[in-house]
Structure formats: structure tokens, C-alpha cells
Coordinates of N, CA and C in Angstrom, one line a residue:
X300 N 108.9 83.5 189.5 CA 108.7 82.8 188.3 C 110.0 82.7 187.5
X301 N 110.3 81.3 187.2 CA 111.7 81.0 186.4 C 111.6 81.8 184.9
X302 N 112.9 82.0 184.3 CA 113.0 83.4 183.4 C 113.6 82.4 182.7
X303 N 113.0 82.2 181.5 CA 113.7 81.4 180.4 C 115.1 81.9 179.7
X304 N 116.0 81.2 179.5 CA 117.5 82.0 178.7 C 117.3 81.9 177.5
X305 N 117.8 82.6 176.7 CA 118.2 82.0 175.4 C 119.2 82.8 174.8
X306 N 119.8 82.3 173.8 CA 120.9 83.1 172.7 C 121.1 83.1 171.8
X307 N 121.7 83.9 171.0 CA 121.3 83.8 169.4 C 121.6 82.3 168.9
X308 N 122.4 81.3 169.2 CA 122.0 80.1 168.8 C 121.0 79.5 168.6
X309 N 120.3 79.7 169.9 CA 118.5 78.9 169.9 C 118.0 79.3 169.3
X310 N 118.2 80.8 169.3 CA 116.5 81.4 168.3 C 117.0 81.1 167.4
X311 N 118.3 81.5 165.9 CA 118.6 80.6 165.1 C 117.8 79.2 164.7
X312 N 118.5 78.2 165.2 CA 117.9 77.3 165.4 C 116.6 76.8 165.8
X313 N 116.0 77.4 166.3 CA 114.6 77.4 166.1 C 113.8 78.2 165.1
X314 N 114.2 78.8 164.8 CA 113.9 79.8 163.6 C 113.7 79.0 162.1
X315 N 115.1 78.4 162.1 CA 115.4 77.1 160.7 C 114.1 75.6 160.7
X316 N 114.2 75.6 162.4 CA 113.1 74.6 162.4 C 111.6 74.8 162.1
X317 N 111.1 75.9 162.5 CA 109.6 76.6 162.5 C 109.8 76.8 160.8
X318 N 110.8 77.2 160.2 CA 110.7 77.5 158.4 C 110.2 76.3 158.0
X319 N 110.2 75.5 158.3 CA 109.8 74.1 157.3 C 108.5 73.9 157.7
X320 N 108.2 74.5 158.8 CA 106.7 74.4 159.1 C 105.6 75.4 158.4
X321 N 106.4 76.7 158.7 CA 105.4 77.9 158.2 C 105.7 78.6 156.8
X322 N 107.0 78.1 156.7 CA 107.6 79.2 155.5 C 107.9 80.9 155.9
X323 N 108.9 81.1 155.0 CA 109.4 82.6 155.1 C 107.9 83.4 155.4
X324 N 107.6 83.6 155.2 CA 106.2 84.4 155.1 C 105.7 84.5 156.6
X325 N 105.4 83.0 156.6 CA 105.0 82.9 158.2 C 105.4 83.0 159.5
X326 N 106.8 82.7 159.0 CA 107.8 82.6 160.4 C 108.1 84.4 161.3
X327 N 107.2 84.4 162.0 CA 107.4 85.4 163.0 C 108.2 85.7 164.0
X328 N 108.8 86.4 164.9 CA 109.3 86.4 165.7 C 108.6 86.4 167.1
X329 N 107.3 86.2 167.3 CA 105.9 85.8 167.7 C 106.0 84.6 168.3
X330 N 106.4 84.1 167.0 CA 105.9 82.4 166.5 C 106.8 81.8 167.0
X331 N 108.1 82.5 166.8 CA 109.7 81.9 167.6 C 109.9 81.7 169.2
X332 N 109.2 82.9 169.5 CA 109.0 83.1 170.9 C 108.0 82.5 171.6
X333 N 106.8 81.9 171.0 CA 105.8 80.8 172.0 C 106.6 79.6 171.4
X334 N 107.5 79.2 171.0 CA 108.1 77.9 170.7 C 109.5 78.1 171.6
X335 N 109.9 79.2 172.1 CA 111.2 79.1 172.9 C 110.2 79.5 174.1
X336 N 109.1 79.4 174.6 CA 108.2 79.7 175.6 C 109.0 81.6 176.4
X337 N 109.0 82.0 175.8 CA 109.4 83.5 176.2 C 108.6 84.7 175.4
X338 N 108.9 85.8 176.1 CA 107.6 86.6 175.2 C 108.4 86.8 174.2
X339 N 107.7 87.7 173.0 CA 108.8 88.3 172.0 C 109.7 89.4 171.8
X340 N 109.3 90.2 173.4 CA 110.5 91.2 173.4 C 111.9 90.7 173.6
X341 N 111.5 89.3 174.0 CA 113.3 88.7 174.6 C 114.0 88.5 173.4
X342 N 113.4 88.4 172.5 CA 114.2 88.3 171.1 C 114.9 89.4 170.7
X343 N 114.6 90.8 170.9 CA 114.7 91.8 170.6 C 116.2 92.3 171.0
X344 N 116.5 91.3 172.4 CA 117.6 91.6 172.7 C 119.1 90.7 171.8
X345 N 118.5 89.7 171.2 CA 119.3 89.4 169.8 C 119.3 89.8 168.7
X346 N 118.3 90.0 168.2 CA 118.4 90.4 166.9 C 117.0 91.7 166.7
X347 N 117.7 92.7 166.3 CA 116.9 94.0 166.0 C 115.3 94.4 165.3
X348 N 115.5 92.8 164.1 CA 114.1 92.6 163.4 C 114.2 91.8 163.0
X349 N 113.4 91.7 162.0 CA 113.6 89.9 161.3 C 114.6 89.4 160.2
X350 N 115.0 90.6 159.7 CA 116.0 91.2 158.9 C 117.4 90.5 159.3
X351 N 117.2 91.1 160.1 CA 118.7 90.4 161.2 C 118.3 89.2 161.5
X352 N 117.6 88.6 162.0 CA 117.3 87.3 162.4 C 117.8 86.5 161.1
X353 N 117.2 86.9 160.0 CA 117.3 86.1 158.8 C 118.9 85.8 157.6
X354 N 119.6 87.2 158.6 CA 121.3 86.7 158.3 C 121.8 86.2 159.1
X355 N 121.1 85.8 160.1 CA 121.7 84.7 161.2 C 121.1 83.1 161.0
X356 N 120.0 83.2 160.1 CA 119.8 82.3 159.7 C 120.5 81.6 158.4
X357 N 120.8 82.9 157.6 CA 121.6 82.0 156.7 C 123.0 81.5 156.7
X358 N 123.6 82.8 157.6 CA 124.8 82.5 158.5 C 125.2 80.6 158.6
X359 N 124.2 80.4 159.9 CA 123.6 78.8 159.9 C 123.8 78.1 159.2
X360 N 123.1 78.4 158.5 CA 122.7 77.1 157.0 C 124.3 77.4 156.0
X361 N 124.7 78.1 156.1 CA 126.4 78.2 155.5 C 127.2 77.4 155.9
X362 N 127.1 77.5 157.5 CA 128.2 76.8 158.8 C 127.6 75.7 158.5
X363 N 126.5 75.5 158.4 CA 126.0 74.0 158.6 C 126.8 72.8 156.7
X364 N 126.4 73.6 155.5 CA 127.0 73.6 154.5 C 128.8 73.0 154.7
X365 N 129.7 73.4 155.5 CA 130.5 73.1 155.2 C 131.4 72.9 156.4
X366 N 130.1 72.2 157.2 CA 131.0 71.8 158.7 C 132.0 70.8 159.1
X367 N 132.1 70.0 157.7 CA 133.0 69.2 156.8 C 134.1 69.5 156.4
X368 N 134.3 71.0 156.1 CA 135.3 71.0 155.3 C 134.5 72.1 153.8
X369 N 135.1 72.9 153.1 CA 134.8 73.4 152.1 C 134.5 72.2 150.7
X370 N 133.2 72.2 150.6 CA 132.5 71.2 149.4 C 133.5 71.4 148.0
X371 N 134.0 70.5 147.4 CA 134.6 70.2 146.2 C 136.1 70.7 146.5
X372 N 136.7 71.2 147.8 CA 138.0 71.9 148.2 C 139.0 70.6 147.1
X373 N 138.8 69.6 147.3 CA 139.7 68.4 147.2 C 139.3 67.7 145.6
X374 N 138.5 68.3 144.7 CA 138.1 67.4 143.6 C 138.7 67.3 142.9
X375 N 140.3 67.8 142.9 CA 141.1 67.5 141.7 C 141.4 68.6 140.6
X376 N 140.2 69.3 140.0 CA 139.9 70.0 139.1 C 139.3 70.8 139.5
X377 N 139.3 72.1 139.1 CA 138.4 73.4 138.9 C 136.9 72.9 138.9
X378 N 136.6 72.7 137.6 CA 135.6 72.1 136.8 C 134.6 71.2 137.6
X379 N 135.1 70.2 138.6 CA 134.5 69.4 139.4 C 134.4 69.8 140.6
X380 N 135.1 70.9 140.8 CA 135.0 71.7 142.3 C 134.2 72.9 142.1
X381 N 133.6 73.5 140.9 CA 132.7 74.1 140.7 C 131.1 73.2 140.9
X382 N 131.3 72.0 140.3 CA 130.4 71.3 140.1 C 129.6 70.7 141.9
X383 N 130.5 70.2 142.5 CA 130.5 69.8 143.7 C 130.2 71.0 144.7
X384 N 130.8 72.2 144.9 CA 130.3 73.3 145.6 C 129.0 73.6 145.6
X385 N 128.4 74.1 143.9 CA 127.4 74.1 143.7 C 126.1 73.1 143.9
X386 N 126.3 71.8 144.0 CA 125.2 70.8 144.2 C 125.0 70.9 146.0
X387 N 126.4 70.9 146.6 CA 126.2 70.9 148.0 C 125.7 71.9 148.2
X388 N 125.5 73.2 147.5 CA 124.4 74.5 147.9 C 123.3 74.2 147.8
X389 N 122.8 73.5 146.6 CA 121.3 73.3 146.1 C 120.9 72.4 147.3
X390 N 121.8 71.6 147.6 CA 121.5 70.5 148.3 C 120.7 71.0 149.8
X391 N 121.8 72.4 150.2 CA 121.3 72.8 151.4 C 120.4 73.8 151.7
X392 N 119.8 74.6 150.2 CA 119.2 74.9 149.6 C 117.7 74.6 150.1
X393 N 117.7 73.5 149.1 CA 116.4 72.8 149.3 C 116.1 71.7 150.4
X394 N 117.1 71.9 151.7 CA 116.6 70.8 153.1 C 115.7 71.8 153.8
X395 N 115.6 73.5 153.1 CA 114.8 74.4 154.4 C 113.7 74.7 153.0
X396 N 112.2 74.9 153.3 CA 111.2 75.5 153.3 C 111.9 77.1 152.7
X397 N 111.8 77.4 151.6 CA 112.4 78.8 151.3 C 113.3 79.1 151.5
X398 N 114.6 78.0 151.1 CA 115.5 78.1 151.6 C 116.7 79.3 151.0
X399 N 116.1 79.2 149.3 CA 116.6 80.0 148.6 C 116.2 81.5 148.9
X400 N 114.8 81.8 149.2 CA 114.7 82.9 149.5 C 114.9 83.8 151.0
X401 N 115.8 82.6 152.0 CA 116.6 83.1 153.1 C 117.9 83.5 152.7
X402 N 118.3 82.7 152.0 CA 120.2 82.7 151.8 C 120.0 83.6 150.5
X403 N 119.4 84.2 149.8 CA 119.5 85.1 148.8 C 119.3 86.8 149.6
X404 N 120.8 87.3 149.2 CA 120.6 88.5 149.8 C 120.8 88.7 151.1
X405 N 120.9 88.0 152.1 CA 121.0 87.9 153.3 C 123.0 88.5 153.5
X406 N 122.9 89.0 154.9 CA 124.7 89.5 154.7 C 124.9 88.8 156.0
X407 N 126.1 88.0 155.6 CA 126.6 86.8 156.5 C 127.0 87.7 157.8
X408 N 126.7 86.9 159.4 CA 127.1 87.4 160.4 C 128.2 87.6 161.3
X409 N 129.1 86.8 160.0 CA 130.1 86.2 160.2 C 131.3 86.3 159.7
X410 N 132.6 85.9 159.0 CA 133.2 86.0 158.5 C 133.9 84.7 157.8
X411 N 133.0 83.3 158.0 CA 132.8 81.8 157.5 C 133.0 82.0 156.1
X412 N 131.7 82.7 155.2 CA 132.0 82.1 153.7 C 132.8 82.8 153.3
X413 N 134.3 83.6 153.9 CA 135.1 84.0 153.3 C 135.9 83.2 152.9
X414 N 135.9 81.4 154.0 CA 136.8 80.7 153.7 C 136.9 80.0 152.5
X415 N 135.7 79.3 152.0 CA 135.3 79.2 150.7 C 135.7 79.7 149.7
X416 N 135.6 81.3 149.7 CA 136.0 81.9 148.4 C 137.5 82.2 148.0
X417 N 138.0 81.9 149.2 CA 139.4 81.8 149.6 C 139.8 80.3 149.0
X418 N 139.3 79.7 149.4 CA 139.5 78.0 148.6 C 139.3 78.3 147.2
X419 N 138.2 78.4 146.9 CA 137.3 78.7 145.5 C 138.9 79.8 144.3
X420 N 138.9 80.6 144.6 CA 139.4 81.4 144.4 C 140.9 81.0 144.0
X421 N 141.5 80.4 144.7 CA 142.6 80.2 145.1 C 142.8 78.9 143.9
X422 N 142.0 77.6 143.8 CA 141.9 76.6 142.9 C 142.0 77.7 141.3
X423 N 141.1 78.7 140.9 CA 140.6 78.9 140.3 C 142.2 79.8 139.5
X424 N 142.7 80.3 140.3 CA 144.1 81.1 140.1 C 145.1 80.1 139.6
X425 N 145.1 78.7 140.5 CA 146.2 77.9 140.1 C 146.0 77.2 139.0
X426 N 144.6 77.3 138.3 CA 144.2 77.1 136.9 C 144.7 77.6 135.9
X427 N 145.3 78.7 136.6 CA 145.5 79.9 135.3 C 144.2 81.0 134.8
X428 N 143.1 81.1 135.7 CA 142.8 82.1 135.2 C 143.1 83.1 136.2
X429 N 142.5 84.7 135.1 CA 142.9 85.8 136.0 C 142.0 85.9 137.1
X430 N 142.3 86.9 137.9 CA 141.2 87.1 139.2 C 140.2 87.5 139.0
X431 N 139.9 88.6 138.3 CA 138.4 89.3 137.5 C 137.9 88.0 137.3
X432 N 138.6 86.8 136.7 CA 137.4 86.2 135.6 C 137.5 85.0 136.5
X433 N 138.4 85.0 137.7 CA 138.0 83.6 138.5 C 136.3 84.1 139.6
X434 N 136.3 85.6 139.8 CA 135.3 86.2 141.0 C 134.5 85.8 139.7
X435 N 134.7 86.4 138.7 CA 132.8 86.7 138.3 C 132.1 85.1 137.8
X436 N 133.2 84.2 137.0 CA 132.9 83.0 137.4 C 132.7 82.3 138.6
X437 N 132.8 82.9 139.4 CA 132.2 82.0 141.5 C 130.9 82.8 140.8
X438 N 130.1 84.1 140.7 CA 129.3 84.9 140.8 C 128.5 84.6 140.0
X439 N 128.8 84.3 138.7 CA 127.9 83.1 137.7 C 127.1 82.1 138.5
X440 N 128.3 80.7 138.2 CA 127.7 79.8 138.9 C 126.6 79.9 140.2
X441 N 127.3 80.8 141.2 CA 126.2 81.3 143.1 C 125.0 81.6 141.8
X442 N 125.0 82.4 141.1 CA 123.9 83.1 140.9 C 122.5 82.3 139.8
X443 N 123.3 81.4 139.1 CA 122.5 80.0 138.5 C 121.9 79.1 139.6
X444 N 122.9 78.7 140.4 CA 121.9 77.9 141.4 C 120.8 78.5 142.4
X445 N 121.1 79.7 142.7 CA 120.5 80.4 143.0 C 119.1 80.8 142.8
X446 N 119.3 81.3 141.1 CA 117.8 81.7 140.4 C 117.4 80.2 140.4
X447 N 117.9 78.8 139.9 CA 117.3 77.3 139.8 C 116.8 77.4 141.0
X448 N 117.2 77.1 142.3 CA 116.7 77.0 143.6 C 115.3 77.3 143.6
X449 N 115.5 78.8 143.6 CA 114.0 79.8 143.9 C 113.3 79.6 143.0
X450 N 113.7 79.4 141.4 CA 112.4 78.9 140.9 C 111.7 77.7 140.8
X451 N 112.8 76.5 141.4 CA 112.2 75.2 141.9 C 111.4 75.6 143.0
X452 N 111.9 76.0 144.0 CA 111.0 76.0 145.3 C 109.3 76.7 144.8
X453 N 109.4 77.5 144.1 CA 108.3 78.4 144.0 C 107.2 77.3 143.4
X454 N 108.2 76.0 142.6 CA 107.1 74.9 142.5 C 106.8 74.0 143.1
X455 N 107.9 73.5 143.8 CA 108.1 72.4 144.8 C 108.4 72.9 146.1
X456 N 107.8 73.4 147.1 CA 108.1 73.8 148.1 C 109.5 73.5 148.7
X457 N 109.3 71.8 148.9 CA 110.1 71.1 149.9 C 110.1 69.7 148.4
X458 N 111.1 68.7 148.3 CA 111.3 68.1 147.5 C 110.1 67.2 147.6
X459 N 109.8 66.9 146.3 CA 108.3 66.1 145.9 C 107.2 66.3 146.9
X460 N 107.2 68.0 147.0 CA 106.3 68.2 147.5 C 105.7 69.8 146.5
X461 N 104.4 69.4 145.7 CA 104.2 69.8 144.3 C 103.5 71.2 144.8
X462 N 103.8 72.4 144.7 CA 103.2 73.3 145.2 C 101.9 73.6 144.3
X463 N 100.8 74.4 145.0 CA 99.4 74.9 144.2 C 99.4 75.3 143.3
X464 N 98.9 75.3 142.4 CA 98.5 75.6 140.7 C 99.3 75.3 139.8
X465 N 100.4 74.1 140.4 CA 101.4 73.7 139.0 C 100.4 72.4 138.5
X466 N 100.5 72.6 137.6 CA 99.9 70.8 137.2 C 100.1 71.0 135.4
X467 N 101.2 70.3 135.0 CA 101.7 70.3 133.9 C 100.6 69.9 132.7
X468 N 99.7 69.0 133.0 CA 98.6 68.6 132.2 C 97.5 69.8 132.2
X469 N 97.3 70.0 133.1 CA 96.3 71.0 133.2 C 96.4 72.7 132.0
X470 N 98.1 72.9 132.2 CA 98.8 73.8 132.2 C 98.4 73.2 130.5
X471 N 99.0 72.4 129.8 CA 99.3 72.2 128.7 C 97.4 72.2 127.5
X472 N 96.6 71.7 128.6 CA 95.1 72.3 128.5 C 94.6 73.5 128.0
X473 N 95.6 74.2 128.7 CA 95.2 75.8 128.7 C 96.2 76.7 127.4
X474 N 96.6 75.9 127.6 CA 97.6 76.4 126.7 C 97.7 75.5 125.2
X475 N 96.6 75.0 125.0 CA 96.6 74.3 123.7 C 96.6 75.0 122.6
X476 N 96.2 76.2 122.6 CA 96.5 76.8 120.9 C 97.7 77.8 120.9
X477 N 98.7 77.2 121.8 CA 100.5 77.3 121.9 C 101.0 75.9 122.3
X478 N 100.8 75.2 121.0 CA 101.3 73.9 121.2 C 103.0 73.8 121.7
X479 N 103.6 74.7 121.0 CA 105.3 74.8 121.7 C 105.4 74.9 123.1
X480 N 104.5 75.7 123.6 CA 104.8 76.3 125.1 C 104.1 75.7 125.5
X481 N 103.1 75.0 125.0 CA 102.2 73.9 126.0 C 103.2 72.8 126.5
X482 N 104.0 72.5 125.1 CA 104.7 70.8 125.6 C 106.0 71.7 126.4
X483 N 106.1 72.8 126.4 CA 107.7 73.2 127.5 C 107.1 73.2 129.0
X484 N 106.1 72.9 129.3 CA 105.4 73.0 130.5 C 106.4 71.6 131.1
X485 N 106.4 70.8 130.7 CA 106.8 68.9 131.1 C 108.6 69.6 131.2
X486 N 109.2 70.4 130.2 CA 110.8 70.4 130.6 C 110.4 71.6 131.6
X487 N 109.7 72.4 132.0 CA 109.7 73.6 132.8 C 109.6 73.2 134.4
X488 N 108.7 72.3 134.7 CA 108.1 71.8 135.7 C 108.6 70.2 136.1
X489 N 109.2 69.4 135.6 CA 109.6 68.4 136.0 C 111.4 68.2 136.0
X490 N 111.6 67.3 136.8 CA 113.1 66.8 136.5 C 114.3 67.4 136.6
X491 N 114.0 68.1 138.4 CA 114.7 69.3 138.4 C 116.3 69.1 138.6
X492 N 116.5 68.0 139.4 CA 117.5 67.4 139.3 C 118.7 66.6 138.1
X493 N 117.7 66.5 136.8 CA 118.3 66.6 135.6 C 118.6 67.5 134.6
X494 N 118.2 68.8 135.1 CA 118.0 69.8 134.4 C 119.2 70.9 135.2
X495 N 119.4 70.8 136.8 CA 119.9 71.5 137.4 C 121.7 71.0 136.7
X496 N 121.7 69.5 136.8 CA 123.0 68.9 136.6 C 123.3 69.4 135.2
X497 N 122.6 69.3 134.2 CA 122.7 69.7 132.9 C 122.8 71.3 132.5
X498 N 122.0 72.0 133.1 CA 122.1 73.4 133.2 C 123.7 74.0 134.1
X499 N 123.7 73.2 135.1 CA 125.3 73.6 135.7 C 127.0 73.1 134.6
X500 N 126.8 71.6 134.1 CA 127.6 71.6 132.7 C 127.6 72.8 131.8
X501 N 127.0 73.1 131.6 CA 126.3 74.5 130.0 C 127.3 75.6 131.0
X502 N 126.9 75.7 132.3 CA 127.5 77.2 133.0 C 129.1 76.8 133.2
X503 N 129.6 75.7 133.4 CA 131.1 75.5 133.7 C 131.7 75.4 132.4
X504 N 131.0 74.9 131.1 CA 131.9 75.0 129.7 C 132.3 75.8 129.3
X505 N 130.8 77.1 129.8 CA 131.0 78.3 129.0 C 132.0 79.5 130.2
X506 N 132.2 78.7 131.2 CA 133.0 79.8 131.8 C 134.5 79.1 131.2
X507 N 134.9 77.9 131.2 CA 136.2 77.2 130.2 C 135.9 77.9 128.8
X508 N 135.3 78.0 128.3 CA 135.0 78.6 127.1 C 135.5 80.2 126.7
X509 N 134.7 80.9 127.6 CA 134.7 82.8 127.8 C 136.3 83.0 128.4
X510 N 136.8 82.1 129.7 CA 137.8 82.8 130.6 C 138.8 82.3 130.7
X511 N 139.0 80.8 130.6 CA 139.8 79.9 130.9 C 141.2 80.2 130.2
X512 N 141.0 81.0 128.8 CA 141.7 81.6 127.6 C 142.4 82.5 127.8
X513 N 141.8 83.2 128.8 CA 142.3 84.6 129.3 C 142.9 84.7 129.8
X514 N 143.3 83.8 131.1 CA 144.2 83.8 132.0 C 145.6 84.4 131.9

């Protein structure tokens, strides 16, 4: 009987593709393995648990992020190379089913998004600010798109796709004798993409604002 191969590429990659199907939750190493038609111990010889599988997954979705080239390397400015980094995250973000909740916390398998912060970093010095306050500004911004991401996803799964028990009208129903927080249901729940752009401005002024001075 033929013995099927595989390597940590495929399962990877099959791994990213099954997420959009089942979600973090669902995606087993089970479920990876009747989809690479092999049992599930063959996995075992790549990655140790799911744990590990899942920083090879974000690994991935990083390499895949900037197979181009480092996002916003060339924008001219700080300011717009903050802005541009961060959208191409969200962007890659939200192409996977949970995607925030793979790439959060996960520890690269690699030594890839060093190059980034090496770019990042490097722009952010020839600005004139100091090093402290160019790191904790990268660590700001990662960490804004980040919390946006995961709290979008937790409403929208997959883009304009409305997850269970959001329903803004309903919401504002229930919440009728808190007329304020009823009508913040419509800015809470809708227009993530105007809110994410607007919310990322507010985080790059105030880091021109707090650090830019410092340098």
C-alpha cells in the first residue's frame, strides 16, 4: 500500500485552508490528516501539537504578507509607512477565518518578521526618534490592529459575513432605557473599515504627538 508524503509545508497549507472552513476551534489535526488522506500520527512527525502547528501557521500568513517586499518599506514617510504596514496586516488578518486569533501570540518559526522590524525600525530612527520610543510605537500600532481585528472577527467572522447574535437593531431594542449605549451599538458594530482607518490616524498622531519630540 502507497504511503502518502508530506511536509511541514502541506500540512501548513492545508491547515490555512481547512480554517476558513471550520475555524480555530474546529481545525483539528484529525481533520488535517483525512484532508492530506494520512492518519494523524503522520503529523506528529512535524509538528508536536497544535500549538506548534499554529506558529507555523502564522509563520505562513507573515511570509505570505510580505512576499512582495516589506508593506509601506518605500512610502516616503514614517507616518504613511505606519499606516500602510498596518492595513496590509488587517488586510491579511481578515483573508483567514480567525485570523487574528492565529497570528496573536503565536512565536514565529522563523526568523522573517525580523526583516520588517528591521525596515520599520530603521525608517523610524532616520525620523529622529529614539529607539525606546520607535519599538514601543511598532508595539502600539501591532497591538491596535490587533485588538480591531479580533474584535471585528468576533462579529464578522469573514468579511460581510455577520456573525450570531449581533443585530444592531435588535441590540438597540434591548437596550432602550440606555438610550446612549443603545445608539453606540450602529458606531460599535458597523463600518469597520472606517473606523479602523480613523482609529489608526488617532494612533499615529498621538505617537507624533507623545515621541516624535523626544527623539
Amino acid at each position: 500500500m502507497a504511503t502518502t508524503k508530506i511536509d511541514r509545508a502541506q500540512v501548513a497549507d492545508t491547515a490555512l485552508r481547512l480554517l476558513n472552513e471550520l475555524g480555530l476551534d474546529g481545525l483539528t489535526l484529525r481533520a488535517i490528516a483525512k484532508e492530506l488522506d494520512v492518519k494523524a500520527p503522520a503529523l506528529y512527525w512535524h509538528f508536536k501539537n497544535k500549538q506548534d502547528l499554529v506558529d507555523e501557521m502564522a509563520t505562513v500568513m507573515y511570509r505570505r504578507m510580505t512576499a512582495d517586499g516589506v508593506p509601506g518599506a518605500d512610502s516616503g514617510s514614517w507616518q504613511e509607512g505606519v499606516r500602510a504596514f498596518n492595513r496590509a496586516l488587517r488586510a491579511m488578518l481578515l483573508s483567514y477565518r480567525d485570523g487574528a486569533k492565529v497570528y496573536g501570540g503565536a512565536r514565529f518559526t522563523g526568523t522573517d518578521h525580523a526583516e520588517s522590524m528591521e525596515v520599520y525600525l530603521g525608517v523610524m530612527l532616520e525620523a529622529g526618534f529614539a529607539f525606546r520610543d520607535a519599538v514601543r510605537a511598532a508595539m502600539t500600532t501591532y497591538h491596535y490592529t490587533m485588538g480591531f481585528v479580533e474584535e471585528e472577527q468576533g462579529t464578522d467572522p469573514r468579511p460581510g459575513e455577520r456573525g450570531p447574535g449581533i443585530d444592531v437593531a435588535e441590540r438597540a431594542e434591548l437596550l432602550a432605557a440606555y438610550p446612549l449605549a443603545a445608539a453606540a451599538g450602529a458606531e460599535m458594530f458597523e463600518g469597520f473599515d472606517e473606523r479602523f482607518e480613523e482609529g489608526l490616524g488617532v494612533v499615529v498622531a498621538g505617537i507624533e504627538a507623545v515621541y516624535s519630540s523626544r527623539g
